[in-house]
Coordinates of C-alpha atoms and ligand atoms in Angstrom, one line a residue:
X34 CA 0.0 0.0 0.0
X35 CA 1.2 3.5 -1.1
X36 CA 2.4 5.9 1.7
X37 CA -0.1 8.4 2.4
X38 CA 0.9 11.8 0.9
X39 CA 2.7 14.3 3.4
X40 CA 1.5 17.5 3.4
X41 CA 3.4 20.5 4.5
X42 CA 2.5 22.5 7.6
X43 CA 3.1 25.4 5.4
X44 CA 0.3 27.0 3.0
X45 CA 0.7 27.9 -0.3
X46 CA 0.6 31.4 0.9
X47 CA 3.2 30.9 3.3
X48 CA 5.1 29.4 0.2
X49 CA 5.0 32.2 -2.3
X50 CA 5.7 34.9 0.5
X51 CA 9.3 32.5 0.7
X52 CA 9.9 32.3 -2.3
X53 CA 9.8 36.1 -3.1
X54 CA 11.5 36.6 0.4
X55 CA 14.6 34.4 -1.2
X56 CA 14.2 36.1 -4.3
X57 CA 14.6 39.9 -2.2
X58 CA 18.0 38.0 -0.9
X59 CA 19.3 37.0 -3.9
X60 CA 18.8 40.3 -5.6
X61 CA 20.1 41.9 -2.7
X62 CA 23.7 40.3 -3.1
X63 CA 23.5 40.9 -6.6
X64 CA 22.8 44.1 -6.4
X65 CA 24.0 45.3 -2.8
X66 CA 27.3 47.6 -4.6
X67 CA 25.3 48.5 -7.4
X68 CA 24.2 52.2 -8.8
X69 CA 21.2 53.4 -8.4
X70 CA 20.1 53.6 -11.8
X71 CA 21.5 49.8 -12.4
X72 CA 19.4 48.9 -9.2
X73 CA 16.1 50.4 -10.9
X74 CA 17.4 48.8 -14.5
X75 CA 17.3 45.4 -12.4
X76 CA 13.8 45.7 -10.7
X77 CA 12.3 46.8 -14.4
X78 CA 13.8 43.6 -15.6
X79 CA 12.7 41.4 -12.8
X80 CA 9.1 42.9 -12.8
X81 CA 8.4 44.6 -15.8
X82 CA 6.9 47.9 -16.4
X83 CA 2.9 47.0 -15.9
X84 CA 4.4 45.9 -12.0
X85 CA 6.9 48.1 -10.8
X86 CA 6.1 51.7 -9.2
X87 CA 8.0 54.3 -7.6
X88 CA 6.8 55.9 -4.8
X89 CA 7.6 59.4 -4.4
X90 CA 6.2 62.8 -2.1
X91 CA 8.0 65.1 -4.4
X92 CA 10.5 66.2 -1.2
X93 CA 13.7 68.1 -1.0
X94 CA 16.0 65.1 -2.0
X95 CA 13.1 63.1 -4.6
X96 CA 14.6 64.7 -7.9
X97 CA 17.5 62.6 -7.4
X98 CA 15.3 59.3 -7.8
X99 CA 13.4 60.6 -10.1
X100 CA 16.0 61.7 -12.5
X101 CA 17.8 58.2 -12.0
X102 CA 14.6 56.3 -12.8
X103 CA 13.5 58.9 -15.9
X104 CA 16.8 58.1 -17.5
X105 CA 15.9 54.3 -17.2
X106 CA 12.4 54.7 -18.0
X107 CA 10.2 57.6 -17.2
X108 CA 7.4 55.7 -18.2
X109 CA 7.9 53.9 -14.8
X110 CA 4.4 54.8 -13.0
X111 CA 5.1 57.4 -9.6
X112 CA 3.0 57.5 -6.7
X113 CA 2.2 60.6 -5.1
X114 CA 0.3 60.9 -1.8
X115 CA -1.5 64.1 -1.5
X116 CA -2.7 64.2 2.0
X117 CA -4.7 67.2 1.7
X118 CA -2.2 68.3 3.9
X119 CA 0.5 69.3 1.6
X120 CA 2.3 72.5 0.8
X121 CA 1.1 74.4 -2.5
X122 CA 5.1 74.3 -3.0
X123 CA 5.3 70.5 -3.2
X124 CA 2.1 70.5 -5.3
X125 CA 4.2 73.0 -7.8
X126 CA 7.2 71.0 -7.5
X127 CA 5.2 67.6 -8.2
X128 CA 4.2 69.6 -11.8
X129 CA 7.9 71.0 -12.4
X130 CA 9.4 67.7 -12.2
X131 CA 7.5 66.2 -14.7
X132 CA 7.7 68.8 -16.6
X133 CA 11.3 69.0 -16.5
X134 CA 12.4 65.0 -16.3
X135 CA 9.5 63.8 -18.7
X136 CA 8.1 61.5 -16.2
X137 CA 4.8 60.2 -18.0
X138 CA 2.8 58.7 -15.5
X139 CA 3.1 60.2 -12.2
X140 CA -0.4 59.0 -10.0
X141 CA -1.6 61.7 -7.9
X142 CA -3.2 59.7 -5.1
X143 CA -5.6 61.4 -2.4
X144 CA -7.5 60.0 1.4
X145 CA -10.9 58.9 0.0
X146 CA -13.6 61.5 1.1
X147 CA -15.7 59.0 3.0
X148 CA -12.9 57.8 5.4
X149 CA -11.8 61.8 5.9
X150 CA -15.3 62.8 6.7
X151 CA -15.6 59.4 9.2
X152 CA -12.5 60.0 10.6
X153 CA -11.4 63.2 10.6
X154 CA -14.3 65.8 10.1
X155 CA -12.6 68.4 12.2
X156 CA -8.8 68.1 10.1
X157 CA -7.8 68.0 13.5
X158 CA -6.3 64.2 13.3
X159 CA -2.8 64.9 12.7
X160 CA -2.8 66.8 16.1
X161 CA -5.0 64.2 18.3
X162 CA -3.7 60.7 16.6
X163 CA -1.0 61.3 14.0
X164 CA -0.3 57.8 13.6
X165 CA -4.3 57.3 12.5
X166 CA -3.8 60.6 10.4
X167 CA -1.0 59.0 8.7
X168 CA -2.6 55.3 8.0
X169 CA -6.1 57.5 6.5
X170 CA -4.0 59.8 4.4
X171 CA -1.2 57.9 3.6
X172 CA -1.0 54.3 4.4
X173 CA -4.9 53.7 2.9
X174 CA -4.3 55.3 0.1
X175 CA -0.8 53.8 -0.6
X176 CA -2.2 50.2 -0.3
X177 CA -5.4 50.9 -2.9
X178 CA -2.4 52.7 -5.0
X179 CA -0.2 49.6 -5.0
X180 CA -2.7 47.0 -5.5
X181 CA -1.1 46.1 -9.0
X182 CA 1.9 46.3 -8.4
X183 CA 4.1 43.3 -7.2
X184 CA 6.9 45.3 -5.9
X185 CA 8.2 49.2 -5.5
X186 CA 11.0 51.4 -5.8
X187 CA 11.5 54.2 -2.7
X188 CA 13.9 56.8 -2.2
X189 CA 15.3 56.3 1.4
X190 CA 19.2 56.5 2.1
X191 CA 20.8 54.2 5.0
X192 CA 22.3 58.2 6.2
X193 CA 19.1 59.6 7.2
X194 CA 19.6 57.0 10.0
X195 CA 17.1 55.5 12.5
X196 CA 15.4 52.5 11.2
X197 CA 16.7 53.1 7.8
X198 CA 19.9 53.1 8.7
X199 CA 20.5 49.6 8.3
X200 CA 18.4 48.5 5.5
X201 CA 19.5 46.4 2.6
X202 CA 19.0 47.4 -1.2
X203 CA 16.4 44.8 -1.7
X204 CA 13.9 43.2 0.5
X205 CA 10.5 41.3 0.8
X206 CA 8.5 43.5 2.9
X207 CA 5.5 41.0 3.3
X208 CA 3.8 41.9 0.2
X209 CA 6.3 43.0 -2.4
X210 CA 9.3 43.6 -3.3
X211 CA 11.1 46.6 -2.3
X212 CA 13.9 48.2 -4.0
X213 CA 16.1 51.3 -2.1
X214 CA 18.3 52.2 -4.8
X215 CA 19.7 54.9 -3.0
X216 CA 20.2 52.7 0.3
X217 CA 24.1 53.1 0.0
X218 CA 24.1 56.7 -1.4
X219 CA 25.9 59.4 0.2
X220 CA 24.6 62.9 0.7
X221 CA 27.2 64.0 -1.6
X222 CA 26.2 61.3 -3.8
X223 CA 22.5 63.3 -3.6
X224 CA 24.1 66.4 -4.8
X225 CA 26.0 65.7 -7.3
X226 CA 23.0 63.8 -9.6
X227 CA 21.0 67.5 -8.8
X228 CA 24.3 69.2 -9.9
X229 CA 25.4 67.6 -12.5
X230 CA 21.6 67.1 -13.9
X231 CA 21.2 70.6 -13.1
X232 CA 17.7 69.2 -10.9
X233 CA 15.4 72.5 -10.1
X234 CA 15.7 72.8 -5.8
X235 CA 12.7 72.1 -3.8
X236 CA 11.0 75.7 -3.6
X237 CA 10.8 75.4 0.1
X238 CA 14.5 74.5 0.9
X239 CA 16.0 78.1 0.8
X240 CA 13.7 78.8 3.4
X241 CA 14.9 76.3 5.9
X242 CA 13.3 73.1 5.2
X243 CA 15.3 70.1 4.8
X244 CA 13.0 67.9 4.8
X245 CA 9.1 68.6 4.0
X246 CA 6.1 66.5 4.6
X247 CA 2.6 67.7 5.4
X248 CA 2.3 71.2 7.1
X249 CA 0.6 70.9 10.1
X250 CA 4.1 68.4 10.8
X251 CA 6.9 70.0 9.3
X252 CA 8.8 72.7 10.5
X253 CA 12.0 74.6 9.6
X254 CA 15.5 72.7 10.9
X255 CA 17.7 74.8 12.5
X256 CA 22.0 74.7 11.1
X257 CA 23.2 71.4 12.7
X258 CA 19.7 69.3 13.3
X259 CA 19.4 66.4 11.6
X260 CA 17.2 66.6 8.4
X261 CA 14.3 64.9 9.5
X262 CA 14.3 66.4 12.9
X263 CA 11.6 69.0 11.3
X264 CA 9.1 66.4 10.9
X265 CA 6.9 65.8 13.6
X266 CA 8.6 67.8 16.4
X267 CA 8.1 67.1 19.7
X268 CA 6.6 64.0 18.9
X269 CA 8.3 60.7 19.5
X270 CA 6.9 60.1 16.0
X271 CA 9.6 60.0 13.3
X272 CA 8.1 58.0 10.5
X273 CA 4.5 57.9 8.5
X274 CA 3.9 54.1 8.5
X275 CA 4.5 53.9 4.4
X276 CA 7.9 52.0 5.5
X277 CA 7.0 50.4 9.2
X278 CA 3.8 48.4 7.7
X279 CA 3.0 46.0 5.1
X280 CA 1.1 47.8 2.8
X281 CA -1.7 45.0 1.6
Ligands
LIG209 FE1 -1.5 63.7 9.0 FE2 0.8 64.9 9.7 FE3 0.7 62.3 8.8 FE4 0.3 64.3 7.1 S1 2.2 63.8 8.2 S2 -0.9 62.5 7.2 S3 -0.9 65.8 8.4 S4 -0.1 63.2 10.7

């Protein structure tokens, strides 16, 4: 009599999330001294175009990505969050940059009005609960923008520190892949792709602002802060949940 057919504790959920988890790792050696640009080259060719997005808020340091991944491809789709929350400066910046890098299908993507009128009738969240401000402007709306797409490209570098300071160029983050081309990049590194590319400057950066999120939470740095120490102050809150959760 046959043996009776072993089945695996594991599901066939549990399988695929291993296999793409081994596939993060193996892409990560491969490409863990790479370039930025041959980083984003390598996710395009593992994915393809119809699955691969960037995510971008259109900051002080996002022309840099975006320049790398325009020279790729700049048909590469770009997700922006706009909170409702966001500086008419970014929303100017958002339209130079495509403008100016040729970027053909950046996805404004906004809270849906039901969940702000639920949640936050007032616009007072972001001072009350900042974390549940965050996950209805920004998390929400990042998962619904995602939903295609079977892996992403952000813009993070290992020197901003924290929890980023020790992330790898590739990795499974639970629901896709995740590529940080910039992960080993330098601030110098930064500077010279706007230099050299001759990238138009944040408007809001001459006036003090390193680093610029939504306005009620971003504030000026002062010479020798951190970049990021602008965001949130006061708060023990230093990230908006895009890159703590899985976004499913
Ligand atoms: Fe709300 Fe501030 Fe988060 Fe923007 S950064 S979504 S205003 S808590």
């Amino acid at each position: 009599m046959a043996a009776p057919a072993q089945h695996s504790s594991v599901s066939p959920a549990q399988d695929v999330s291993f296999d793409a988890a081994v596939t993060a790792q193996d892409l990560d050696r491969q490409l863990r001294d790479a370039a930025p640009g041959q980083v984003i080259a390598a996710a395009l060719r593992e994915l393809g175009r119809d699955r691969l997005a960037v995510v971008s808020s259109f900051g002080t340091e996002s022309a840099a990505l975006l320049k790398v991944m325009a020279d790729v491809d700049p048909a590469i789709p770009v997700i922006f969050l706009d909170t409702g929350w966001l500086f008419e400066e970014t929303l100017a910046y958002r339209d130079t940059l495509i403008a100016t890098l040729g970027l053909r299908d950046v996805r404004s993507i906004q809270p849906l009005d039901e969940t702000l009128r639920r949640d936050d009738p007032q616009r007072d969240l972001w001072f009350s609960d900042p974390d549940a401000c965050c996950r209805i402007r920004k998390v929400e709306p990042l998962a619904r923008a995602l939903a295609p797409f079977a892996g992403w490209i952000n813009g993070r570098k290992r020197f901003q520190g924290g929890a980023r300071a020790a992330m790898p160029v590739v990795e499974w983050d639970g629901a896709r892949l995740k590529f940080n081309p910039f992960a080993n990049a330098s601030r110098e590194d930064i500077e010279l792709i706007y230099a050299s590319a001759k990238l138009p400057a944040h408007p809001l950066l001459t006036s003090g602002f390193l680093s610029v999120g939504c306005m009620p939470c971003t504030s000026r740095t002062a010479p020798g802060e951190d970049e990021r120490s602008g965001r949130w102050r006061g708060k023990a809150k230093t990230e908006c949940g895009i890159h703590t959760t899985v976004i499913s």
